[in-house]
mmCIF file of C-alpha atoms in Angstrom:
data_model
loop_
_atom_site.group_PDB
_atom_site.id
_atom_site.type_symbol
_atom_site.label_atom_id
_atom_site.label_comp_id
_atom_site.label_asym_id
_atom_site.label_seq_id
_atom_site.Cartn_x
_atom_site.Cartn_y
_atom_site.Cartn_z
ATOM 1 C CA MET P 1 0.000 0.000 0.000
ATOM 2 C CA LEU P 2 2.765 2.433 0.903
ATOM 3 C CA ARG P 3 4.597 1.795 -2.362
ATOM 4 C CA ALA P 4 1.377 2.351 -4.311
ATOM 5 C CA ARG P 5 0.814 5.749 -2.688
ATOM 6 C CA SER P 6 4.404 6.759 -3.471
ATOM 7 C CA ARG P 7 3.963 5.852 -7.134
ATOM 8 C CA VAL P 8 0.732 7.856 -7.321
ATOM 9 C CA GLY P 9 2.323 10.875 -5.619
ATOM 10 C CA VAL P 10 5.190 11.288 -8.072
ATOM 11 C CA PRO P 11 3.035 11.924 -11.191
ATOM 12 C CA ARG P 12 0.952 14.410 -9.209
ATOM 13 C CA ARG P 13 4.019 16.427 -8.268
ATOM 14 C CA TRP P 14 5.139 16.352 -11.872
ATOM 15 C CA ARG P 15 1.733 17.615 -12.985
ATOM 16 C CA ILE P 16 1.954 20.527 -10.547
ATOM 17 C CA GLY P 17 5.456 21.278 -11.799
ATOM 18 C CA ARG P 18 4.310 21.267 -15.413
ATOM 19 C CA TRP P 19 1.425 23.614 -14.579
ATOM 20 C CA MET P 20 3.833 25.990 -12.842
ATOM 21 C CA LEU P 21 6.224 25.917 -15.802
ATOM 22 C CA ALA P 22 3.338 26.515 -18.199
ATOM 23 C CA ALA P 23 2.098 29.457 -16.124
ATOM 24 C CA ALA P 24 5.601 30.954 -16.005
ATOM 25 C CA ALA P 25 5.962 30.524 -19.771
ATOM 26 C CA CYS P 26 2.626 32.299 -20.333
ATOM 27 C CA VAL P 27 3.663 35.231 -18.107
ATOM 28 C CA ILE P 28 6.975 35.580 -19.962
ATOM 29 C CA ALA P 29 5.283 35.323 -23.364
ATOM 30 C CA LEU P 30 2.696 37.962 -22.437
ATOM 31 C CA THR P 31 5.426 40.281 -21.156
ATOM 32 C CA VAL P 32 7.441 39.898 -24.364
ATOM 33 C CA VAL P 33 4.315 40.612 -26.449
ATOM 34 C CA LEU P 34 3.724 43.800 -24.438
ATOM 35 C CA VAL P 35 7.308 45.035 -24.337
ATOM 36 C CA LEU P 36 9.229 43.884 -27.412
ATOM 37 C CA PRO P 37 7.074 45.579 -30.122
ATOM 38 C CA MET P 38 7.532 48.934 -28.374
ATOM 39 C CA ARG P 39 11.195 48.745 -29.330
ATOM 40 C CA TRP P 40 10.072 49.797 -32.812
ATOM 41 C CA LEU P 41 6.430 50.922 -32.509
ATOM 42 C CA ASP P 42 5.556 54.282 -30.974
ATOM 43 C CA PRO P 43 2.775 53.799 -28.412
ATOM 44 C CA PRO P 44 -0.269 55.961 -29.231
ATOM 45 C CA ALA P 45 -0.903 56.561 -25.516
ATOM 46 C CA SER P 46 0.303 55.467 -22.105
ATOM 47 C CA ALA P 47 -1.643 53.928 -19.227
ATOM 48 C CA TYR P 48 -1.308 57.229 -17.351
ATOM 49 C CA MET P 49 -2.798 59.182 -20.251
ATOM 50 C CA LEU P 50 -5.753 56.811 -20.522
ATOM 51 C CA ARG P 51 -6.532 57.335 -16.828
ATOM 52 C CA GLN P 52 -6.940 61.092 -17.279
ATOM 53 C CA ASP P 53 -10.504 62.352 -16.950
ATOM 54 C CA ALA P 54 -9.690 65.552 -18.812
ATOM 55 C CA GLN P 55 -8.297 65.846 -22.319
ATOM 56 C CA THR P 56 -4.570 65.269 -22.623
ATOM 57 C CA LEU P 57 -2.049 66.862 -24.972
ATOM 58 C CA GLN P 58 0.729 64.783 -26.490
ATOM 59 C CA PHE P 59 2.714 64.771 -29.729
ATOM 60 C CA TRP P 60 5.131 61.964 -30.434
ATOM 61 C CA VAL P 61 8.504 63.036 -31.832
ATOM 62 C CA ASP P 62 11.677 61.076 -32.401
ATOM 63 C CA LEU P 63 14.585 61.623 -30.050
ATOM 64 C CA GLU P 64 16.567 63.372 -32.802
ATOM 65 C CA LYS P 65 13.859 66.056 -32.980
ATOM 66 C CA ILE P 66 14.064 66.881 -29.272
ATOM 67 C CA SER P 67 16.754 69.241 -28.088
ATOM 68 C CA PRO P 68 19.555 67.258 -26.415
ATOM 69 C CA GLN P 69 19.325 69.812 -23.621
ATOM 70 C CA VAL P 70 16.022 68.197 -22.604
ATOM 71 C CA ALA P 71 17.628 64.775 -22.394
ATOM 72 C CA VAL P 72 20.464 66.132 -20.269
ATOM 73 C CA ALA P 73 18.021 67.999 -18.040
ATOM 74 C CA VAL P 74 15.890 64.923 -17.283
ATOM 75 C CA LEU P 75 19.004 62.845 -16.631
ATOM 76 C CA ALA P 76 20.223 65.507 -14.215
ATOM 77 C CA ALA P 77 16.840 65.637 -12.508
ATOM 78 C CA GLU P 78 15.781 62.000 -12.476
ATOM 79 C CA ASP P 79 18.543 59.510 -13.238
ATOM 80 C CA GLN P 80 22.169 60.577 -13.469
ATOM 81 C CA ARG P 81 23.385 56.953 -13.641
ATOM 82 C CA PHE P 82 21.024 56.099 -16.508
ATOM 83 C CA LEU P 83 23.805 54.983 -18.856
ATOM 84 C CA GLU P 84 25.488 52.911 -16.150
ATOM 85 C CA HIS P 85 22.735 50.852 -14.523
ATOM 86 C CA HIS P 86 20.580 48.049 -15.906
ATOM 87 C CA GLY P 87 17.220 49.371 -14.772
ATOM 88 C CA PHE P 88 17.783 49.774 -11.040
ATOM 89 C CA ASP P 89 20.081 52.299 -9.386
ATOM 90 C CA PHE P 90 21.029 50.415 -6.233
ATOM 91 C CA ALA P 91 23.441 53.156 -5.166
ATOM 92 C CA SER P 92 20.608 55.714 -5.149
ATOM 93 C CA ILE P 93 18.362 53.271 -3.303
ATOM 94 C CA ARG P 94 21.001 52.866 -0.587
ATOM 95 C CA GLU P 95 21.457 56.638 -0.371
ATOM 96 C CA ALA P 96 17.696 57.143 -0.008
ATOM 97 C CA LEU P 97 17.469 54.505 2.724
ATOM 98 C CA ASP P 98 20.469 55.972 4.568
ATOM 99 C CA THR P 99 18.880 59.429 4.449
ATOM 100 C CA ALA P 100 15.593 58.070 5.775
ATOM 101 C CA SER P 101 17.274 56.103 8.561
ATOM 102 C CA ALA P 102 19.108 59.279 9.622
ATOM 103 C CA GLY P 103 15.768 61.049 10.070
ATOM 104 C CA GLY P 104 15.488 62.658 6.644
ATOM 105 C CA ARG P 105 12.592 62.444 4.221
ATOM 106 C CA LEU P 106 12.365 59.209 2.284
ATOM 107 C CA ARG P 107 12.786 60.173 -1.353
ATOM 108 C CA GLY P 108 12.156 58.111 -4.427
ATOM 109 C CA ALA P 109 14.980 56.420 -6.287
ATOM 110 C CA SER P 110 13.131 55.312 -9.433
ATOM 111 C CA THR P 111 15.190 55.212 -12.585
ATOM 112 C CA ILE P 112 13.982 56.447 -15.946
ATOM 113 C CA SER P 113 13.535 52.809 -16.972
ATOM 114 C CA GLN P 114 11.253 52.189 -13.971
ATOM 115 C CA GLN P 115 9.286 55.329 -14.715
ATOM 116 C CA VAL P 116 8.764 54.214 -18.318
ATOM 117 C CA ALA P 117 7.454 50.848 -17.093
ATOM 118 C CA ARG P 118 5.082 52.555 -14.671
ATOM 119 C CA ASN P 119 3.868 55.337 -16.974
ATOM 120 C CA LEU P 120 3.466 53.228 -20.083
ATOM 121 C CA TYR P 121 1.899 50.066 -18.657
ATOM 122 C CA LEU P 122 0.745 50.508 -15.046
ATOM 123 C CA TRP P 123 -1.118 52.808 -12.664
ATOM 124 C CA PRO P 124 -0.087 55.256 -9.909
ATOM 125 C CA SER P 125 0.058 53.347 -6.643
ATOM 126 C CA ARG P 126 2.477 52.459 -3.865
ATOM 127 C CA SER P 127 1.061 48.973 -3.450
ATOM 128 C CA LEU P 128 3.358 45.957 -3.435
ATOM 129 C CA PRO P 129 1.728 44.274 -6.478
ATOM 130 C CA ARG P 130 2.224 47.400 -8.583
ATOM 131 C CA LYS P 131 5.847 47.737 -7.470
ATOM 132 C CA LEU P 132 6.531 44.084 -8.289
ATOM 133 C CA LEU P 133 4.980 44.485 -11.744
ATOM 134 C CA GLU P 134 7.045 47.630 -12.281
ATOM 135 C CA ALA P 135 10.248 45.789 -11.391
ATOM 136 C CA TRP P 136 9.338 42.853 -13.665
ATOM 137 C CA LEU P 137 8.572 45.131 -16.629
ATOM 138 C CA THR P 138 11.713 47.181 -15.994
ATOM 139 C CA VAL P 139 13.862 44.064 -16.360
ATOM 140 C CA TRP P 140 12.285 43.263 -19.724
ATOM 141 C CA ILE P 141 12.416 46.837 -20.980
ATOM 142 C CA GLU P 142 16.142 46.892 -20.275
ATOM 143 C CA LEU P 143 16.540 43.521 -22.016
ATOM 144 C CA CYS P 144 14.475 44.364 -25.104
ATOM 145 C CA TRP P 145 15.145 48.071 -25.685
ATOM 146 C CA SER P 146 18.249 50.163 -26.142
ATOM 147 C CA LYS P 147 19.017 52.996 -23.740
ATOM 148 C CA GLN P 148 18.318 55.400 -26.590
ATOM 149 C CA ARG P 149 14.833 53.933 -27.052
ATOM 150 C CA ILE P 150 14.094 54.013 -23.311
ATOM 151 C CA LEU P 151 14.998 57.701 -23.161
ATOM 152 C CA GLU P 152 12.985 58.443 -26.323
ATOM 153 C CA VAL P 153 9.859 56.810 -24.898
ATOM 154 C CA TYR P 154 10.342 58.571 -21.560
ATOM 155 C CA LEU P 155 10.586 61.990 -23.217
ATOM 156 C CA ASN P 156 7.323 61.285 -25.042
ATOM 157 C CA VAL P 157 5.228 59.911 -22.162
ATOM 158 C CA ALA P 158 6.498 61.835 -19.119
ATOM 159 C CA GLU P 159 3.955 64.279 -17.696
ATOM 160 C CA PHE P 160 5.585 67.710 -17.563
ATOM 161 C CA SER P 161 2.416 69.483 -16.407
ATOM 162 C CA PRO P 162 -1.127 68.267 -15.667
ATOM 163 C CA GLY P 163 -2.407 66.734 -18.899
ATOM 164 C CA ILE P 164 0.726 67.770 -20.845
ATOM 165 C CA TYR P 165 2.619 64.646 -21.846
ATOM 166 C CA GLY P 166 5.936 64.587 -23.630
ATOM 167 C CA ALA P 167 8.607 67.155 -24.362
ATOM 168 C CA ALA P 168 7.016 68.203 -27.656
ATOM 169 C CA ALA P 169 3.630 69.026 -26.115
ATOM 170 C CA ALA P 170 5.283 70.951 -23.284
ATOM 171 C CA SER P 171 7.474 72.831 -25.751
ATOM 172 C CA TYR P 172 4.540 73.951 -27.906
ATOM 173 C CA PHE P 173 2.233 74.659 -24.962
ATOM 174 C CA TYR P 174 4.596 76.667 -22.755
ATOM 175 C CA PHE P 175 7.225 78.098 -25.103
ATOM 176 C CA ASN P 176 5.522 78.067 -28.517
ATOM 177 C CA ARG P 177 8.524 76.542 -30.196
ATOM 178 C CA LEU P 178 9.694 73.298 -31.758
ATOM 179 C CA PRO P 179 11.095 70.841 -29.197
ATOM 180 C CA GLU P 180 14.399 70.711 -31.064
ATOM 181 C CA ARG P 181 14.841 74.454 -30.377
ATOM 182 C CA LEU P 182 14.406 74.346 -26.603
ATOM 183 C CA THR P 183 17.203 76.081 -24.716
ATOM 184 C CA ALA P 184 19.071 74.686 -21.728
ATOM 185 C CA ASP P 185 17.153 77.020 -19.388
ATOM 186 C CA GLN P 186 13.790 75.960 -20.801
ATOM 187 C CA ALA P 187 14.759 72.300 -20.624
ATOM 188 C CA ALA P 188 15.856 72.705 -17.012
ATOM 189 C CA LEU P 189 12.549 74.385 -16.132
ATOM 190 C CA MET P 190 10.597 71.501 -17.669
ATOM 191 C CA ALA P 191 12.700 68.926 -15.869
ATOM 192 C CA ALA P 192 12.321 70.845 -12.614
ATOM 193 C CA ALA P 193 8.588 70.068 -12.704
ATOM 194 C CA LEU P 194 9.358 66.351 -12.468
ATOM 195 C CA PRO P 195 8.229 64.181 -10.772
ATOM 196 C CA ASN P 196 5.303 66.193 -9.394
ATOM 197 C CA PRO P 197 3.899 68.344 -12.229
ATOM 198 C CA ALA P 198 0.614 68.871 -10.389
ATOM 199 C CA ARG P 199 2.381 71.040 -7.803
ATOM 200 C CA ARG P 200 5.175 72.466 -9.957
ATOM 201 C CA GLN P 201 3.718 74.636 -12.695
ATOM 202 C CA VAL P 202 5.992 75.300 -15.663
ATOM 203 C CA GLY P 203 3.663 78.034 -16.927
ATOM 204 C CA ASP P 204 3.731 79.914 -13.627
ATOM 205 C CA PRO P 205 6.972 78.912 -11.875
ATOM 206 C CA SER P 206 7.194 79.518 -8.154
ATOM 207 C CA GLN P 207 10.351 80.635 -6.389
ATOM 208 C CA SER P 208 11.055 77.051 -5.364
ATOM 209 C CA LEU P 209 10.649 75.871 -8.959
ATOM 210 C CA GLU P 210 13.006 78.587 -10.180
ATOM 211 C CA GLN P 211 15.498 77.534 -7.529
ATOM 212 C CA ARG P 212 15.209 73.946 -8.703
ATOM 213 C CA ARG P 213 15.767 75.099 -12.291
ATOM 214 C CA ARG P 214 18.974 76.887 -11.282
ATOM 215 C CA GLU P 215 20.170 73.804 -9.429
ATOM 216 C CA LEU P 216 19.519 71.653 -12.472
ATOM 217 C CA ARG P 217 21.337 74.056 -14.780
ATOM 218 C CA ALA P 218 24.380 73.840 -12.533
ATOM 219 C CA GLU P 219 24.092 70.056 -12.460
ATOM 220 C CA MET P 220 23.793 69.901 -16.241
ATOM 221 C CA GLU P 221 27.021 71.883 -16.525
ATOM 222 C CA ARG P 222 28.723 69.628 -13.993
ATOM 223 C CA MET P 223 27.701 66.591 -16.058
ATOM 224 C CA GLY P 224 29.311 68.126 -19.132
ATOM 225 C CA GLY P 225 26.188 69.366 -20.897
ATOM 226 C CA VAL P 226 25.261 67.474 -24.052
ATOM 227 C CA ASN P 227 28.560 65.583 -23.807
ATOM 228 C CA ALA P 228 26.843 63.542 -21.099
ATOM 229 C CA LEU P 229 24.894 61.856 -23.914
ATOM 230 C CA HIS P 230 28.004 60.461 -25.612
ATOM 231 C CA GLY P 231 27.699 56.715 -25.838
ATOM 232 C CA LEU P 232 23.899 56.758 -25.764
ATOM 233 C CA ARG P 233 23.560 55.338 -29.271
ATOM 234 C CA SER P 234 25.818 52.382 -28.476
ATOM 235 C CA ARG P 235 23.709 51.263 -25.495
#
């Protein structure tokens, strides 16, 4: 009797294992279907845009048609190790945790890759399931896309002001000029509104926003200006 139960138990465990492998394969396949085509196809909208009750403004433009000053400004503001990490900036995470443990305010340490995953596919939330999905999608975005493509998508889906998505829309709306003609000061002002455009108004900058713009301009210079983008095409 004991040997018979053992023989019955082995196939059952194998069946459970096969179901788990099949489920994992389906999750991976679905993720690839969602992520890989966006390496070449420009998304018509992001999940964040679709959640907006009011009308949104967005114009997709290729990275070459956006002033490199904008790219430098968002790197200075959001992710200075963008070209070095593989989706997660563990050094910034440690710095944020050290600051919080010393009594400071816990600040975010999301990379541009993580923000693309969240803005393009997910929803605003601090819940654990959303964070796990963000991390999972970030891994695949880094695997499937180049750094140039990640930055291009970010500059087209980031919300620079309420309902104003992408560098091109912000450029036309606030400065009435082509995005490729944005100056370093204008780019820094746009980047200064990140990551909380609801409270930081590009069209009516407060003293704190102007101070942030000046800080970013100094940081952009420290990074070497547009020279900070060297090597972007090879990654």
